[in-house]
Tab-separated table of C-alpha atoms in Angstrom:
chain	number	residue	atom	x	y	z
A	24	MET	CA	16.033	-0.320	8.480
A	25	SER	CA	15.466	-3.076	6.199
A	26	GLU	CA	16.805	-6.403	7.174
A	27	ARG	CA	17.268	-7.233	3.030
A	28	TYR	CA	18.944	-3.994	2.445
A	29	PRO	CA	20.741	-2.816	5.720
A	30	GLY	CA	21.555	0.928	5.994
A	31	TYR	CA	19.660	2.021	2.783
A	32	ASP	CA	17.456	4.591	2.767
A	33	VAL	CA	16.283	5.676	-0.243
A	34	LEU	CA	15.536	9.006	0.882
A	35	ASN	CA	19.411	9.486	1.434
A	36	LYS	CA	19.242	10.248	-2.330
A	37	ARG	CA	17.516	13.372	-2.231
A	38	LEU	CA	20.221	16.136	-2.620
A	39	GLY	CA	22.515	13.495	-4.934
A	40	PRO	CA	22.485	13.795	-8.500
A	41	SER	CA	19.799	10.781	-8.697
A	42	TRP	CA	16.702	13.319	-8.125
A	43	ASN	CA	16.335	16.438	-9.870
A	44	ASP	CA	14.018	19.302	-8.413
A	45	ALA	CA	10.612	17.777	-10.449
A	46	THR	CA	11.584	14.483	-8.475
A	47	ARG	CA	11.988	16.142	-5.411
A	48	ARG	CA	8.591	17.896	-5.363
A	49	VAL	CA	6.617	14.908	-6.287
A	50	ILE	CA	8.328	12.954	-3.371
A	51	ASP	CA	7.802	15.680	-0.765
A	52	GLU	CA	3.874	16.257	-1.821
A	53	ARG	CA	3.835	12.343	-1.555
A	54	LEU	CA	5.769	12.235	1.720
A	55	ALA	CA	2.982	15.110	3.124
A	56	VAL	CA	-0.476	13.022	2.217
A	57	PRO	CA	-2.430	14.289	4.898
A	58	ARG	CA	-3.168	10.686	7.604
A	59	GLU	CA	-7.211	11.447	7.529
A	60	ALA	CA	-10.084	11.127	5.818
A	61	ARG	CA	-10.853	14.216	3.065
A	62	PHE	CA	-13.390	12.108	0.993
A	63	LEU	CA	-14.468	8.815	2.764
A	64	GLU	CA	-17.195	9.302	5.473
A	65	GLN	CA	-15.675	8.117	8.832
A	66	ALA	CA	-17.754	4.714	8.926
A	67	GLU	CA	-16.247	3.743	5.332
A	68	TRP	CA	-12.643	4.788	6.753
A	69	LEU	CA	-12.694	3.034	9.420
A	70	THR	CA	-13.626	-0.109	7.053
A	71	LEU	CA	-11.066	0.915	4.433
A	72	CYS	CA	-8.428	1.708	7.734
A	73	ALA	CA	-9.015	-2.297	8.231
A	74	LEU	CA	-8.741	-3.733	5.075
A	75	CYS	CA	-5.726	-2.400	4.958
A	76	ASP	CA	-4.231	-3.342	7.775
A	77	ARG	CA	-5.234	-6.789	6.931
A	78	VAL	CA	-3.944	-6.579	2.851
A	79	MET	CA	-0.429	-5.294	3.875
A	80	PRO	CA	0.371	-5.985	7.700
A	81	GLN	CA	3.381	-3.185	8.752
A	82	PRO	CA	5.720	-3.527	11.301
A	83	ASN	CA	5.493	-1.825	14.316
A	84	ASP	CA	9.386	-0.275	14.586
A	85	ARG	CA	8.680	2.347	11.993
A	86	ALA	CA	6.208	4.425	11.041
A	87	PRO	CA	3.431	2.634	8.643
A	88	VAL	CA	2.797	3.828	4.957
A	89	PRO	CA	-0.373	5.327	5.060
A	90	LEU	CA	-2.279	3.264	2.871
A	91	ALA	CA	-5.872	4.240	3.674
A	92	ALA	CA	-5.107	8.296	2.979
A	93	TYR	CA	-3.678	7.344	-0.687
A	94	VAL	CA	-6.908	5.268	-1.118
A	95	ASP	CA	-8.409	8.150	0.266
A	96	GLN	CA	-6.553	10.588	-1.969
A	97	LYS	CA	-6.621	9.014	-4.679
A	98	LEU	CA	-10.878	8.923	-4.825
A	99	LEU	CA	-11.005	13.008	-3.503
A	100	LYS	CA	-8.945	13.631	-6.831
A	101	ASP	CA	-11.152	10.748	-9.042
A	102	GLU	CA	-7.913	9.739	-10.104
A	103	ARG	CA	-8.898	7.013	-12.024
A	104	PRO	CA	-6.958	3.943	-14.292
A	105	GLY	CA	-8.443	5.143	-17.863
A	106	PHE	CA	-10.802	1.620	-17.581
A	107	ARG	CA	-13.674	-0.054	-15.653
A	108	ASP	CA	-15.388	-3.338	-15.787
A	109	ALA	CA	-18.966	-2.541	-16.911
A	110	ALA	CA	-20.276	-4.658	-13.991
A	111	LEU	CA	-19.096	-2.293	-11.574
A	112	PRO	CA	-20.414	1.808	-11.188
A	113	PRO	CA	-17.797	4.448	-11.771
A	114	GLN	CA	-14.382	4.506	-9.324
A	115	ARG	CA	-15.786	6.610	-6.131
A	116	GLU	CA	-19.235	4.570	-6.301
A	117	THR	CA	-17.567	1.532	-6.546
A	118	TRP	CA	-15.144	2.211	-3.538
A	119	LYS	CA	-18.399	3.188	-1.021
A	120	SER	CA	-20.679	0.413	-1.979
A	121	GLY	CA	-18.306	-1.941	-1.565
A	122	LEU	CA	-16.782	-0.659	2.068
A	123	ALA	CA	-20.960	-0.810	2.910
A	124	VAL	CA	-21.164	-4.367	1.965
A	125	PHE	CA	-18.182	-5.241	3.995
A	126	GLU	CA	-20.113	-3.157	6.743
A	127	ALA	CA	-23.585	-4.782	6.108
A	128	GLU	CA	-21.968	-8.558	6.483
A	129	ALA	CA	-19.856	-8.027	9.369
A	130	ARG	CA	-23.353	-6.559	11.381
A	131	ALA	CA	-25.056	-8.968	10.050
A	132	ARG	CA	-22.812	-11.889	10.899
A	133	HIS	CA	-21.397	-10.799	13.869
A	134	ASN	CA	-23.327	-7.792	15.243
A	135	ALA	CA	-20.375	-5.296	15.048
A	136	SER	CA	-18.992	-2.930	12.695
A	137	PHE	CA	-16.530	-5.004	10.262
A	138	HIS	CA	-13.417	-3.130	11.761
A	139	LEU	CA	-13.988	-4.103	14.896
A	140	LEU	CA	-14.373	-8.221	14.395
A	141	SER	CA	-11.084	-10.375	15.014
A	142	ALA	CA	-8.603	-10.369	11.888
A	143	ALA	CA	-9.595	-14.116	11.368
A	144	ASP	CA	-13.596	-12.886	10.927
A	145	GLN	CA	-12.029	-9.899	8.861
A	146	GLU	CA	-10.196	-12.060	7.172
A	147	ASN	CA	-13.020	-14.612	6.254
A	148	LEU	CA	-15.157	-11.880	4.341
A	149	MET	CA	-12.299	-11.041	2.587
A	150	ARG	CA	-11.658	-14.389	1.223
A	151	GLU	CA	-15.251	-14.662	0.636
A	152	ALA	CA	-15.462	-11.366	-1.660
A	153	GLY	CA	-12.420	-12.203	-3.232
A	154	ALA	CA	-14.187	-15.808	-4.485
A	155	GLY	CA	-17.109	-14.216	-4.968
A	156	ARG	CA	-19.446	-15.482	-2.209
A	157	LEU	CA	-20.297	-12.441	-0.650
A	158	GLY	CA	-22.980	-9.890	-1.768
A	159	HIS	CA	-25.178	-7.344	0.061
A	160	ALA	CA	-26.894	-4.187	0.205
A	161	GLY	CA	-27.836	-4.470	-3.065
A	162	TRP	CA	-24.477	-5.488	-4.819
A	163	SER	CA	-24.239	-9.183	-6.412
A	164	ALA	CA	-21.600	-11.535	-5.362
A	165	GLU	CA	-19.728	-10.805	-8.741
A	166	GLN	CA	-19.610	-6.970	-8.037
A	167	MET	CA	-17.799	-7.493	-4.924
A	168	GLN	CA	-15.591	-10.143	-6.264
A	169	LEU	CA	-14.788	-7.459	-8.933
A	170	PHE	CA	-14.299	-4.621	-6.189
A	171	PHE	CA	-12.334	-6.748	-4.054
A	172	ASN	CA	-9.750	-7.946	-6.592
A	173	GLY	CA	-9.709	-5.614	-9.192
A	174	HIS	CA	-9.667	-2.410	-6.725
A	175	VAL	CA	-8.955	-3.583	-2.670
A	176	LEU	CA	-5.921	-5.658	-3.014
A	177	THR	CA	-4.737	-3.344	-6.038
A	178	ASP	CA	-5.161	-0.079	-4.811
A	179	ILE	CA	-3.841	-0.831	-1.389
A	180	LEU	CA	-0.601	-2.814	-2.871
A	181	SER	CA	0.025	-0.150	-5.364
A	182	ALA	CA	-0.636	2.802	-2.337
A	183	TYR	CA	2.257	0.714	-0.141
A	184	TYR	CA	5.235	0.547	-3.346
A	185	ALA	CA	4.275	4.090	-4.073
A	186	HIS	CA	5.747	5.436	-0.514
A	187	PRO	CA	9.742	5.397	-0.516
A	188	THR	CA	9.558	3.344	3.020
A	189	ALA	CA	8.561	0.456	0.423
A	190	TRP	CA	11.007	1.282	-2.060
A	191	SER	CA	14.121	1.069	0.794
A	192	GLU	CA	12.360	-2.153	2.018
A	193	ILE	CA	13.260	-3.558	-1.424
A	194	GLY	CA	16.282	-1.783	-2.736
A	195	PHE	CA	14.903	0.641	-5.173
A	196	GLY	CA	16.272	4.058	-5.716
A	197	GLY	CA	13.460	5.451	-6.729
A	198	PRO	CA	12.309	7.425	-9.822
A	199	ALA	CA	15.477	7.785	-11.759
A	200	SER	CA	15.521	11.373	-13.304
A	201	PRO	CA	17.686	12.598	-14.051
A	202	ARG	CA	20.321	9.976	-13.849
A	203	GLY	CA	18.561	6.947	-15.139
A	204	TYR	CA	19.705	3.347	-14.823
A	205	VAL	CA	21.962	1.667	-17.372
A	206	ARG	CA	22.679	-1.962	-16.361
A	207	MET	CA	19.147	-3.171	-17.072
A	208	GLN	CA	20.060	-7.273	-17.772
A	209	ASN	CA	19.821	-9.256	-15.006
A	210	ASP	CA	21.659	-9.883	-12.146
A	211	ARG	CA	23.331	-6.506	-12.936
A	212	ARG	CA	23.402	-3.017	-10.420
A	213	ASP	CA	24.217	0.207	-11.254
A	214	PRO	CA	26.926	1.782	-8.569
A	215	TRP	CA	24.856	3.547	-6.937
A	216	GLU	CA	21.734	1.048	-6.469
A	217	ALA	CA	21.367	-0.495	-2.916
A	218	ILE	CA	23.483	-4.038	-2.273
A	219	GLU	CA	21.389	-7.017	-1.388
A	220	ALA	CA	22.316	-8.465	1.891
A	221	THR	CA	23.904	-12.188	2.278
A	222	PRO	CA	22.279	-14.451	4.535
A	223	GLU	CA	24.637	-13.755	6.772
A	224	THR	CA	24.200	-10.270	6.780
A	225	VAL	CA	20.615	-10.591	7.200
A	226	GLU	CA	21.089	-12.992	9.976
A	227	LYS	CA	23.392	-10.482	12.050
A	228	VAL	CA	21.202	-7.372	11.081
A	229	ARG	CA	18.132	-10.045	12.790
A	230	LYS	CA	20.076	-10.124	16.175
A	231	GLU	CA	21.121	-6.217	15.791
A	232	ASN	CA	17.494	-5.753	15.949
A	233	ARG	CA	16.549	-7.967	18.188
A	234	HIS	CA	19.272	-6.649	20.632
A	235	VAL	CA	17.925	-2.878	20.095
A	236	ARG	CA	14.377	-3.920	20.830
């Protein structure tokens, strides 16, 4: 349950007027994504899972959004954004090479695979990649910086906010088909949208959640 939008679950709209059959099919397909690797090799998959855990930590009181599975599916289908930096190879090769750099650097510095490192050591390598100070396995530090900022961060965060669990957490109503949204101004809300909790309500929900645990 979201503390900010207590009691709100966007999936409760499934059979209501907000979603039509086409929307329901899209959501159902998104929820049915297999939670194992189908494109990446096992070592690459484990590195990706570790990166997902660091980029978007998730709470333990609900099923996690399958971030690595979403990225893996994007690579399996080779779904591209329509552009790429000329310093990087095509998307699939970029991901495989970038993951290999994280693994190679982890072994060189800590004599262990990236997914076995402590969170602090993983985050240190990630900070260096993002700052353009990490290069290995035939890749330059510039390429690694582009990969981290343009693929790791964006693809993982995009995967998270494409999932209904994230929508419920931020009070988003999901695809607006066929009903649509009408009140588009700042601080305006359509009657069927989630209502944000007041600070008093948030504190009440936190106390209730602590009691449940």
